[in-house]
CSV table of C-alpha atoms in Angstrom, one decimal:
chain,number,residue,atom,x,y,z
K,656,GLN,CA,-2.1,-12.0,34.5
K,657,VAL,CA,-1.9,-8.8,32.4
K,658,GLN,CA,-3.8,-4.9,33.1
K,659,LEU,CA,-4.8,-2.8,30.4
K,660,VAL,CA,-5.3,1.0,30.3
K,661,GLU,CA,-7.3,2.6,27.3
K,662,SER,CA,-6.4,6.3,26.0
K,663,GLY,CA,-6.7,8.2,23.7
K,664,GLY,CA,-11.1,8.7,23.6
K,665,GLY,CA,-12.7,12.1,22.8
K,666,LEU,CA,-15.3,13.9,20.8
K,667,VAL,CA,-14.3,14.3,17.0
K,668,GLN,CA,-16.6,15.9,14.0
K,669,PRO,CA,-18.2,13.0,11.0
K,670,GLY,CA,-14.2,12.4,8.8
K,671,GLY,CA,-12.3,13.5,11.5
K,672,SER,CA,-9.3,10.6,12.6
K,673,LEU,CA,-8.8,9.1,16.2
K,674,ARG,CA,-5.9,7.3,17.9
K,675,LEU,CA,-6.9,4.5,21.1
K,676,THR,CA,-4.1,3.6,22.6
K,677,CYS,CA,-4.2,-0.5,25.1
K,678,ALA,CA,-0.7,-0.2,27.8
K,679,VAL,CA,0.0,-3.5,28.4
K,680,SER,CA,1.4,-4.5,31.7
K,681,GLY,CA,2.0,-7.8,33.6
K,682,SER,CA,3.7,-10.7,32.8
K,683,GLY,CA,4.4,-13.0,29.2
K,684,LEU,CA,2.9,-10.1,27.1
K,685,ASN,CA,4.2,-12.4,23.9
K,686,TYR,CA,1.9,-15.6,25.1
K,687,TYR,CA,-1.6,-13.2,24.6
K,688,ALA,CA,-2.8,-10.9,21.8
K,689,ILE,CA,-5.5,-7.5,21.9
K,690,GLY,CA,-8.8,-6.5,20.9
K,691,TRP,CA,-9.9,-4.0,19.7
K,692,PHE,CA,-13.9,-4.2,21.3
K,693,ARG,CA,-16.9,-1.4,21.1
K,694,GLN,CA,-20.2,-1.0,22.4
K,695,VAL,CA,-23.3,1.2,22.7
K,696,PRO,CA,-25.6,1.4,25.7
K,697,GLY,CA,-28.3,-1.3,25.2
K,698,LYS,CA,-26.1,-3.1,22.2
K,699,GLU,CA,-24.1,-5.9,22.0
K,700,ARG,CA,-20.1,-5.2,22.2
K,701,GLU,CA,-18.6,-5.2,18.5
K,702,ALA,CA,-14.8,-7.1,17.7
K,703,VAL,CA,-13.3,-4.7,16.1
K,704,SER,CA,-9.7,-6.5,15.7
K,705,CYS,CA,-7.0,-8.0,17.8
K,706,ILE,CA,-2.8,-8.6,17.5
K,707,ARG,CA,-0.4,-10.9,19.0
K,708,LEU,CA,1.5,-9.4,20.8
K,709,ARG,CA,5.0,-11.7,19.9
K,710,ASN,CA,4.9,-10.6,16.1
K,711,GLY,CA,2.4,-8.8,15.3
K,712,GLU,CA,0.0,-10.9,13.5
K,713,THR,CA,-4.5,-9.0,12.4
K,714,TYR,CA,-7.2,-10.4,11.9
K,715,TYR,CA,-10.4,-8.1,11.2
K,716,ALA,CA,-13.8,-7.5,11.7
K,717,ASP,CA,-14.7,-7.6,7.6
K,718,SER,CA,-16.3,-3.5,9.0
K,719,PHE,CA,-13.4,-2.2,9.8
K,720,ARG,CA,-11.1,-3.5,7.3
K,721,GLY,CA,-9.2,-0.5,5.7
K,722,ARG,CA,-10.4,2.7,7.9
K,723,PHE,CA,-9.4,1.9,11.2
K,724,ILE,CA,-5.5,0.3,12.1
K,725,ILE,CA,-4.6,-2.0,14.7
K,726,SER,CA,-0.8,-2.1,15.7
K,727,LYS,CA,1.8,-2.1,18.6
K,728,ASN,CA,4.8,-0.5,19.6
K,729,VAL,CA,8.3,-3.4,19.9
K,730,ALA,CA,8.6,-3.6,23.0
K,731,GLY,CA,4.5,-5.6,22.7
K,732,ASP,CA,2.6,-3.7,26.3
K,733,THR,CA,1.0,-0.5,24.4
K,734,VAL,CA,-1.1,-0.9,21.4
K,735,TYR,CA,-2.9,1.5,19.7
K,736,LEU,CA,-5.7,1.8,17.4
K,737,GLN,CA,-6.4,4.2,14.2
K,738,MET,CA,-9.7,5.0,13.1
K,739,GLU,CA,-9.9,6.4,10.6
K,740,ASN,CA,-13.4,8.7,8.2
K,741,LEU,CA,-14.3,7.8,11.9
K,742,GLU,CA,-19.4,8.5,11.0
K,743,PRO,CA,-21.0,9.1,13.9
K,744,ASP,CA,-22.7,5.1,14.5
K,745,ASP,CA,-18.5,4.7,15.2
K,746,THR,CA,-19.7,7.1,18.3
K,747,ALA,CA,-20.3,4.2,20.8
K,748,VAL,CA,-17.2,3.1,24.5
K,749,TYR,CA,-13.5,1.9,23.2
K,750,TYR,CA,-11.9,-1.6,25.3
K,751,CYS,CA,-8.6,-2.6,24.9
K,752,ALA,CA,-9.0,-7.6,26.4
K,753,ALA,CA,-6.3,-9.5,26.7
K,754,HIS,CA,-6.8,-12.9,24.9
K,755,ALA,CA,-4.0,-15.6,26.6
K,756,VAL,CA,-2.7,-17.4,22.7
K,757,GLU,CA,0.0,-19.2,24.1
K,758,GLU,CA,0.2,-21.8,26.6
K,759,LYS,CA,3.5,-23.9,28.0
K,760,ARG,CA,3.0,-27.1,29.1
K,761,GLY,CA,6.1,-28.9,29.8
K,762,MET,CA,8.7,-28.9,26.7
K,763,GLU,CA,5.8,-27.7,24.2
K,764,THR,CA,3.9,-24.6,23.2
K,765,LEU,CA,0.3,-24.7,22.7
K,766,VAL,CA,-0.7,-22.0,19.5
K,767,SER,CA,-4.3,-20.3,19.6
K,768,GLY,CA,-5.5,-18.2,16.3
K,769,LEU,CA,-6.4,-15.5,16.4
K,770,SER,CA,-10.2,-14.4,17.7
K,771,LEU,CA,-12.4,-12.2,18.1
K,772,ARG,CA,-14.8,-13.5,20.0
K,773,PRO,CA,-15.7,-11.7,23.6
K,774,TYR,CA,-15.6,-14.8,24.8
K,775,HIS,CA,-12.0,-15.3,24.8
K,776,TYR,CA,-11.0,-12.3,26.1
K,777,GLU,CA,-9.9,-12.9,29.6
K,778,THR,CA,-9.5,-9.1,30.8
K,779,TRP,CA,-10.6,-6.0,30.0
K,780,GLY,CA,-9.3,-2.6,30.2
K,781,GLN,CA,-12.5,0.4,31.7
K,782,GLY,CA,-12.6,1.3,27.8
K,783,THR,CA,-12.7,5.0,27.1
K,784,GLN,CA,-15.0,7.1,25.0
K,785,VAL,CA,-15.1,7.8,21.7
K,786,THR,CA,-18.1,10.4,20.3
K,787,VAL,CA,-18.6,11.7,17.0
K,788,SER,CA,-20.6,14.0,16.4
K,789,SER,CA,-20.3,17.6,14.9
């Protein structure tokens, strides 16, 4: 089981940048991938990107590739989302979430592919508000 805490949200002008941080704690962190999602009130949660904590493999939703960058620290207990050239439409609550992508079964380890489907993510942070406005 992992716990997640987001930080780094705030108010930024259009065209500006912001870096979100997701602090990950718990045991067996290498078994997890961390995803970033965002949600605007009244709309469905939207996937941004995810990263496998064991090796840093990443996966992006097409609409964010090139403008948003996901990364992690060496220890694998912090995941970042660097957001560039922000637009008012990027205003949302941003969440990080954990998906168990490795499972030990006896002598074997089952490894799952990365997913951006929210229902694959078992644990969610509380969210951090990002507002893009002049």
